PDB file of C-alpha atoms and ligand atoms in Angstrom:
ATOM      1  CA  UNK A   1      45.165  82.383 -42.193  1.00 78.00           C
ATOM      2  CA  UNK A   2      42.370  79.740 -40.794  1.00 88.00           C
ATOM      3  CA  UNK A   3      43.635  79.213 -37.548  1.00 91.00           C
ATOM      4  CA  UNK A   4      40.737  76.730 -36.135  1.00 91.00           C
ATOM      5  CA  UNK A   5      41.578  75.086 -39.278  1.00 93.00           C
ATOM      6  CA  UNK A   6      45.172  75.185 -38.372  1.00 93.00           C
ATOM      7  CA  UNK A   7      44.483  73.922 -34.658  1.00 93.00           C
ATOM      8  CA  UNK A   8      42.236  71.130 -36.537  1.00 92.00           C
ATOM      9  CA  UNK A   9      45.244  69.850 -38.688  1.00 93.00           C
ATOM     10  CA  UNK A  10      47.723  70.009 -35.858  1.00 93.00           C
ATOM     11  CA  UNK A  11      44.667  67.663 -33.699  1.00 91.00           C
ATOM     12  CA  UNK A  12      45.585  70.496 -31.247  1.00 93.00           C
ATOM     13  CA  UNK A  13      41.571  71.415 -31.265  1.00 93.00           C
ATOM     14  CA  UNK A  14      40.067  67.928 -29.944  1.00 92.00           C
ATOM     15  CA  UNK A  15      36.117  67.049 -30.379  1.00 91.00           C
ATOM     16  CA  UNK A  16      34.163  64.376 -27.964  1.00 92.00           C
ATOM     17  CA  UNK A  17      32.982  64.791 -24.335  1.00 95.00           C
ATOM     18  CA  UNK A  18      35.754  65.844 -21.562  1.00 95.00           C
ATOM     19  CA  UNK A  19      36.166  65.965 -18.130  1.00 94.00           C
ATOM     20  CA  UNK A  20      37.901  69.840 -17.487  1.00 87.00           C
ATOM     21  CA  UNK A  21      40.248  70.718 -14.439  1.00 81.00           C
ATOM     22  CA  UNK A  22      37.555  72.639 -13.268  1.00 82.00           C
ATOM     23  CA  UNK A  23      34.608  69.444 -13.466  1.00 91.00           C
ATOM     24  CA  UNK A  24      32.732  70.740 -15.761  1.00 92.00           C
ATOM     25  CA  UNK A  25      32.077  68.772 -19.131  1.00 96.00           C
ATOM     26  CA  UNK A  26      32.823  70.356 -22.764  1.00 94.00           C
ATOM     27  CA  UNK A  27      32.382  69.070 -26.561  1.00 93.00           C
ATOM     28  CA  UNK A  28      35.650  70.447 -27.214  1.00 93.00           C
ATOM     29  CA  UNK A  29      39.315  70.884 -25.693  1.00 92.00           C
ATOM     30  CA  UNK A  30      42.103  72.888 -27.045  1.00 91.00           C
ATOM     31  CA  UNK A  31      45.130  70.862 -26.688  1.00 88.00           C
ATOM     32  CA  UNK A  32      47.698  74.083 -27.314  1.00 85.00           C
ATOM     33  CA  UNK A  33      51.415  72.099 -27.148  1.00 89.00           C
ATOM     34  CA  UNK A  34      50.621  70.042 -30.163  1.00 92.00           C
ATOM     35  CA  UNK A  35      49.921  73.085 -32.757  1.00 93.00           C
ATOM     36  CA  UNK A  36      53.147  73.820 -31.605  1.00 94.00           C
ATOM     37  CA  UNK A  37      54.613  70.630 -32.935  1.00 94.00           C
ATOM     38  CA  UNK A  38      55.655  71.213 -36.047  1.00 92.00           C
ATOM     39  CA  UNK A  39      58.338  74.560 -35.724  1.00 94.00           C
ATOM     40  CA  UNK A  40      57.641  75.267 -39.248  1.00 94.00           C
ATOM     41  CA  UNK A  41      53.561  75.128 -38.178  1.00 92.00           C
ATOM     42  CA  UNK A  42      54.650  77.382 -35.215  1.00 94.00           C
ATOM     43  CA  UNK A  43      56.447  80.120 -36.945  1.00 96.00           C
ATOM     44  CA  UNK A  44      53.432  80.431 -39.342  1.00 95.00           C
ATOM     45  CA  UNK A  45      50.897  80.767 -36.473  1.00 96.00           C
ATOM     46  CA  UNK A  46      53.598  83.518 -34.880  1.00 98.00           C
ATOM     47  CA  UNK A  47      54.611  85.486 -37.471  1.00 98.00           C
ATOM     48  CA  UNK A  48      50.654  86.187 -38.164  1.00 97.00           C
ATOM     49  CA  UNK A  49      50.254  87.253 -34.428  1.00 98.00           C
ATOM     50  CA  UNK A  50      53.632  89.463 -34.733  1.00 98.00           C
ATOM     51  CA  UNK A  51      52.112  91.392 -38.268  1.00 98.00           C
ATOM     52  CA  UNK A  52      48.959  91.857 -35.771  1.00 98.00           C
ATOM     53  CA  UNK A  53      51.361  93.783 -32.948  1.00 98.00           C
ATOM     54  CA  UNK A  54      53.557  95.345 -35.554  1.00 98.00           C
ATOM     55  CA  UNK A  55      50.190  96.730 -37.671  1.00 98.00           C
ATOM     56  CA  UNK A  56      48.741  98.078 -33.901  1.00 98.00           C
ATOM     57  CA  UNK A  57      52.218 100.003 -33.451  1.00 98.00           C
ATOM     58  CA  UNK A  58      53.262  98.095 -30.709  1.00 98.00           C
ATOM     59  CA  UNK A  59      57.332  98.114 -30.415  1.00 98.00           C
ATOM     60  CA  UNK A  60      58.996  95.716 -28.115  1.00 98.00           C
ATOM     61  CA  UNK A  61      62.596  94.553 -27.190  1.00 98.00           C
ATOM     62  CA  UNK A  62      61.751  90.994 -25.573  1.00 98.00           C
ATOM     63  CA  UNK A  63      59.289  88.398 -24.963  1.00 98.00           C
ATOM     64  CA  UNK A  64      58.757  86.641 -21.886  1.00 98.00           C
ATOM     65  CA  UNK A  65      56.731  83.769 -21.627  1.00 98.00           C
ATOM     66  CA  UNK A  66      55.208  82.085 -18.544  1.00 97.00           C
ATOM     67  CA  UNK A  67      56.965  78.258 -18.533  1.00 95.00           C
ATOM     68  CA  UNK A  68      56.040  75.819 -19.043  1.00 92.00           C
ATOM     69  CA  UNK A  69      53.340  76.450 -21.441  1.00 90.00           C
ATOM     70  CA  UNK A  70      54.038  79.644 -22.943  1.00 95.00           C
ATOM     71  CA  UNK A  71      57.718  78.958 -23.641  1.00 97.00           C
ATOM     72  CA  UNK A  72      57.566  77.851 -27.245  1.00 97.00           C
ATOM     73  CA  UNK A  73      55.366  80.173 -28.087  1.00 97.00           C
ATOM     74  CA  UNK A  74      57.135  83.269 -26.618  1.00 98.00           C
ATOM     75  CA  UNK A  75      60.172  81.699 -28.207  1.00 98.00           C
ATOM     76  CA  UNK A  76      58.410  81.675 -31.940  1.00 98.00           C
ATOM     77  CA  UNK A  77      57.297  85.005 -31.407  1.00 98.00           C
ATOM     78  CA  UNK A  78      60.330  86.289 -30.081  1.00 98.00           C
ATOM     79  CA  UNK A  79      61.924  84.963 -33.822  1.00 98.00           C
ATOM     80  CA  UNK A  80      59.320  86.467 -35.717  1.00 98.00           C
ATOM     81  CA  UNK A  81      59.964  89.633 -34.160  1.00 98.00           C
ATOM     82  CA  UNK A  82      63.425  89.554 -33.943  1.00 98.00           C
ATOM     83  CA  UNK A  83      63.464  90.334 -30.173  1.00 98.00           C
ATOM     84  CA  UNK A  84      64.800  88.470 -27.426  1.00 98.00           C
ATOM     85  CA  UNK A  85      63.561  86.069 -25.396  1.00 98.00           C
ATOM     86  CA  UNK A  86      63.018  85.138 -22.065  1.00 98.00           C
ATOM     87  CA  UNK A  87      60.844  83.124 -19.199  1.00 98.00           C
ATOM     88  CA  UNK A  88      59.508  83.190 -15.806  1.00 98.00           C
ATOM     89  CA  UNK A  89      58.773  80.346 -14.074  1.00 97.00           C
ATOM     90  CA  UNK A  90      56.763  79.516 -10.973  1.00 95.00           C
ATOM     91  CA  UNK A  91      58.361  80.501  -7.653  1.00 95.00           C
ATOM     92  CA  UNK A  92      56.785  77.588  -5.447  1.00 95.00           C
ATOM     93  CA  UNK A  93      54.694  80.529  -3.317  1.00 95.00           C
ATOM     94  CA  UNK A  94      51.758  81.138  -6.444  1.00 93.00           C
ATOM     95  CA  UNK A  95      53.740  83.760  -8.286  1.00 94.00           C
ATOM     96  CA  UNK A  96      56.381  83.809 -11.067  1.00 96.00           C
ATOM     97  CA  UNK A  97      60.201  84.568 -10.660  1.00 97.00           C
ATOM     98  CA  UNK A  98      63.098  85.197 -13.162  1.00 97.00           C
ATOM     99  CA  UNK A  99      66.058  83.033 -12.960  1.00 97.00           C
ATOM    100  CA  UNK A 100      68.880  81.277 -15.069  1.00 96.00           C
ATOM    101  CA  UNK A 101      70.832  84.653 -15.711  1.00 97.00           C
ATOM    102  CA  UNK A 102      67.969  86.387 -17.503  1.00 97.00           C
ATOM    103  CA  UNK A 103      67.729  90.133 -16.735  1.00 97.00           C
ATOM    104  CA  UNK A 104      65.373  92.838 -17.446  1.00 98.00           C
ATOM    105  CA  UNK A 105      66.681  96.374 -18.264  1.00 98.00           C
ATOM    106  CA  UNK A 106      64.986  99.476 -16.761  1.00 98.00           C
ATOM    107  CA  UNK A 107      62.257 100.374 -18.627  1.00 98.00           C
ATOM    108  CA  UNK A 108      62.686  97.351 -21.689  1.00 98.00           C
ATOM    109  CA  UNK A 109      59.442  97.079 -23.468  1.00 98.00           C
ATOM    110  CA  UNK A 110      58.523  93.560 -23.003  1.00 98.00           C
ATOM    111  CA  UNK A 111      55.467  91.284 -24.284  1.00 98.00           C
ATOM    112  CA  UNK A 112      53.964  88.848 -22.661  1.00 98.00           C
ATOM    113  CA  UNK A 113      53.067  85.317 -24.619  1.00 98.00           C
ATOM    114  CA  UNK A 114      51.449  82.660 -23.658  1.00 96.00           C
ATOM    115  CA  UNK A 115      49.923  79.937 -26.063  1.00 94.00           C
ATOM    116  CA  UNK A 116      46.611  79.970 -24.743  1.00 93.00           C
ATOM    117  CA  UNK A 117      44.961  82.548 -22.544  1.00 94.00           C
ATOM    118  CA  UNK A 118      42.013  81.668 -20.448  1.00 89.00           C
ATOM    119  CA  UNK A 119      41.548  84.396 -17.587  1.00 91.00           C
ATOM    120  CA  UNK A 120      45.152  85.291 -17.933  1.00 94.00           C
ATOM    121  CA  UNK A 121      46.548  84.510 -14.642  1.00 93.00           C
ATOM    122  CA  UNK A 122      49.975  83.206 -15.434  1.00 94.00           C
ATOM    123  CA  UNK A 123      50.193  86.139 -17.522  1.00 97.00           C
ATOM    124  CA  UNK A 124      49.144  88.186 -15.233  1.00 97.00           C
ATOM    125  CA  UNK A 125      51.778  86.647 -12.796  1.00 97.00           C
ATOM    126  CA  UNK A 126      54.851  86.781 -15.230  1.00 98.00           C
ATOM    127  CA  UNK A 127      54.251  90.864 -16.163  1.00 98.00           C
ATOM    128  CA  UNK A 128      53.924  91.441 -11.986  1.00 98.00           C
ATOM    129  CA  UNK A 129      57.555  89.565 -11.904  1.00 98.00           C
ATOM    130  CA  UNK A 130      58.837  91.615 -14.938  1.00 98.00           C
ATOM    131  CA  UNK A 131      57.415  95.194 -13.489  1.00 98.00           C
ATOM    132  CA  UNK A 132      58.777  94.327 -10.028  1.00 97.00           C
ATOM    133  CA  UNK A 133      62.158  94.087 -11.914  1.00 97.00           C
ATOM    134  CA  UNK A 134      61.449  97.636 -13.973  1.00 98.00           C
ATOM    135  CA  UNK A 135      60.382  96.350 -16.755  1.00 98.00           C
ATOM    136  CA  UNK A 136      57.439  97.812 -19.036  1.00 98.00           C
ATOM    137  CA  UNK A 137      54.769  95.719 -20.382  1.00 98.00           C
ATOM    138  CA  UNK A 138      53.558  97.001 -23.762  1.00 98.00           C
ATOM    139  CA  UNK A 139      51.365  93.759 -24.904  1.00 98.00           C
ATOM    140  CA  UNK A 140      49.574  90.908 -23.479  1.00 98.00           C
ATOM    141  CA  UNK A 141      50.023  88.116 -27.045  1.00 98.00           C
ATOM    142  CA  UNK A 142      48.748  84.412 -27.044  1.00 97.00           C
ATOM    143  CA  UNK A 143      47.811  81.981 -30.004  1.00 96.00           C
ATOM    144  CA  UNK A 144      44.684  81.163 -28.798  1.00 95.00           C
ATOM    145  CA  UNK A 145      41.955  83.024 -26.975  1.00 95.00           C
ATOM    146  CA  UNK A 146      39.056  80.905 -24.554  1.00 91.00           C
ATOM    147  CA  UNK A 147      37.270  84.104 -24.702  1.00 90.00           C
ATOM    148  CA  UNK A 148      37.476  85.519 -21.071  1.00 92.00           C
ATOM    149  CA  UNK A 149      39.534  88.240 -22.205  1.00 96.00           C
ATOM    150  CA  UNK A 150      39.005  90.980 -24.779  1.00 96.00           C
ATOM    151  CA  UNK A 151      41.590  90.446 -27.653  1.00 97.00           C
ATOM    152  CA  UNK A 152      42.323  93.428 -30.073  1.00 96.00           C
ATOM    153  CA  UNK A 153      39.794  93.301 -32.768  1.00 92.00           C
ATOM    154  CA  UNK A 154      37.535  90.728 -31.438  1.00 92.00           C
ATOM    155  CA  UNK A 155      33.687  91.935 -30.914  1.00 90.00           C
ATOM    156  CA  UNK A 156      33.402  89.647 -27.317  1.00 90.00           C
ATOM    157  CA  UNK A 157      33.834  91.626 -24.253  1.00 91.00           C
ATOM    158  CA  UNK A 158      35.952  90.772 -21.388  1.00 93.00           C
ATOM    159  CA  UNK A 159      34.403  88.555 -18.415  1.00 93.00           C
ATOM    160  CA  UNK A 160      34.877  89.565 -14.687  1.00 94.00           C
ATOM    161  CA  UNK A 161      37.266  86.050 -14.659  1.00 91.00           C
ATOM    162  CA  UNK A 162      39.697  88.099 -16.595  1.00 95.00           C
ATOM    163  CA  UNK A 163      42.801  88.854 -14.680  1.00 96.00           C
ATOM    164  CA  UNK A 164      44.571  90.527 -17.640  1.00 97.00           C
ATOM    165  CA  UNK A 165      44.820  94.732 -16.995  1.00 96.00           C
ATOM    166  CA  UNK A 166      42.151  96.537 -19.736  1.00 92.00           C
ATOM    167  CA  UNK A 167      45.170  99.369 -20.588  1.00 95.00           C
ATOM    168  CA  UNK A 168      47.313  97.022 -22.015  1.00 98.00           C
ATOM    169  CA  UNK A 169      46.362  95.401 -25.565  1.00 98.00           C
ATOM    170  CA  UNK A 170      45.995  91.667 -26.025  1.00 98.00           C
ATOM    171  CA  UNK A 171      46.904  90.496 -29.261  1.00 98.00           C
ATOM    172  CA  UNK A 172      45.972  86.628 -29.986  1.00 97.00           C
ATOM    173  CA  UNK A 173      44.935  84.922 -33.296  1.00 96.00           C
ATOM    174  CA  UNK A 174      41.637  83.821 -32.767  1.00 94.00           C
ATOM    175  CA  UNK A 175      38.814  83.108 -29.938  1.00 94.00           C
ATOM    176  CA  UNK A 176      38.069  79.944 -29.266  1.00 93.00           C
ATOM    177  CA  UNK A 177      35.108  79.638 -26.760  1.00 91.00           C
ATOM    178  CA  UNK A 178      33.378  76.792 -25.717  1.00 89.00           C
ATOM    179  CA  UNK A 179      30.166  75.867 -23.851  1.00 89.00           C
ATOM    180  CA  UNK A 180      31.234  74.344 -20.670  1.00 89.00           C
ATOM    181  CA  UNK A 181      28.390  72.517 -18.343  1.00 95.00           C
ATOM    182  CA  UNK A 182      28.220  71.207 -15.373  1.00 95.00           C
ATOM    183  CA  UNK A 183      27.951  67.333 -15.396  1.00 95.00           C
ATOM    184  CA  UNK A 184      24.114  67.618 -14.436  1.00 95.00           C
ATOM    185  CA  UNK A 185      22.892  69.630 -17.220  1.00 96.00           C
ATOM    186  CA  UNK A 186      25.799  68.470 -19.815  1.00 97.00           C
ATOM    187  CA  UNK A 187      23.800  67.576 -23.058  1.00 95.00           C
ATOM    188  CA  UNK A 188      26.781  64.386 -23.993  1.00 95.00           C
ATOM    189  CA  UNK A 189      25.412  63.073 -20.328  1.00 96.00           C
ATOM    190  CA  UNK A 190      21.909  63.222 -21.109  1.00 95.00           C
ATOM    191  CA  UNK A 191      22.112  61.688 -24.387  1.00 94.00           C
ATOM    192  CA  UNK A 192      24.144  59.260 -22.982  1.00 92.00           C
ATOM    193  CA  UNK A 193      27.423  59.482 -24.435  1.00 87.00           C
ATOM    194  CA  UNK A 194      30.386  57.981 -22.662  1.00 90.00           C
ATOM    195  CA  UNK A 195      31.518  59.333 -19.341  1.00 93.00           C
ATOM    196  CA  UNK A 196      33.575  62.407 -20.290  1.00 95.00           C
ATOM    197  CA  UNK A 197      37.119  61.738 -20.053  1.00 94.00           C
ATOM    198  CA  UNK A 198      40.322  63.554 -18.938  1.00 91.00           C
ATOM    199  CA  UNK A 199      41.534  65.219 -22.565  1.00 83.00           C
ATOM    200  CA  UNK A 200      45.014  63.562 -23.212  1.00 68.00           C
ATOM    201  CA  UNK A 201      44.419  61.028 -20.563  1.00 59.00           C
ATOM    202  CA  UNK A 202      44.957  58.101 -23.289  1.00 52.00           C
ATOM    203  CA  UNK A 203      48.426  59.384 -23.903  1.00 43.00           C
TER     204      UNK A 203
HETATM  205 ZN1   ZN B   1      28.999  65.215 -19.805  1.00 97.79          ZN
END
């Protein structure tokens, strides 16, 4: 499957000049939630990334997902694997916590999916909450890639920003990585384009 061409359709992968969280500019912005917006979309884009585990030999009983952006994806996958499913969610002090009745078994082989991974922190955060609880992480999954960290069959190498452990595989459909400037050498600034803009700040 094309997945940019799937993020295209879904206007999930957006093109112009933006303003990121972190102040620098960018020609493009992956706005993850809305390839998620049609379910029928969604369990396309998840069954591929579950053939991807399954092929690698990775066996699993659950997936947890970091909320609030990793839910619907962990939830897809979860289907396509016909495993259960689960979420942290932030714990107010910078780390993840499980609530609402969920449990984790000793030793359950759990994945953890996000929809996009950039370094992997809230990742990183939700498999520190499930191992604290005695759970085992066998795979680190996520639609998209930004290219920080080293997916399973990708040639790019992981970049110190990655938080994600290197003994555990990361499974994700495709990288998307994108030249990110600071506003005094962005190339849309100098050729006078707009001001870069907030992505989803008209909506
Ligand atoms: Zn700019």
């Amino acid at each position: 499957m094309n997945v940019e061409q799937a993020y295209k359709d879904a206007n999930a992968l957006l093109e112009g000049h933006f303003l990121l969280a972190s102040g620098n500019h960018s020609s493009r912005y992956l706005q993850s939630a809305k390839v998620l917006e049609y379910p029928k979309k969604a369990a396309e884009l998840t069954d591929a990334l579950a053939k991807m585990i399954k092929e690698a030999g990775v066996e699993a009983d659950t997936v947890c997902a970091p909320a609030l952006g990793g839910v619907l994806a962990g939830y897809e996958l979860a289907r396509s694997l016909d495993v259960r499913s689960i979420f942290v969610e932030k714990d107010g002090e910078g780390g993840m916590v499980l609530r609402r009745g969920f449990e984790v078994a000793e030793g359950e082989k759990i994945i953890i999916c996000e929809d996009i991974i950039t370094t992997g922190g809230s990742a990183f955060k939700a498999a520190q909450a499930i191992e604290a609880l005695g759970g085992k992480i066998v795979a680190f999954a996520s639609l998209a890639n930004r290219g920080f960290c080293k997916r399973q069959g990708s040639n790019l190498e992981a970049k110190p920003e990655c938080k994600l452990p290197q003994n555990i595989p990361f499974f994700a459909l495709d990288d998307f990585t994108f030249e990110m400037y600071t506003p005094e050498e962005c190339p849309m600034c100098r050729r006078g384009e707009g001001e870069a803009v907030k992505p989803g700040s008209k909506g």
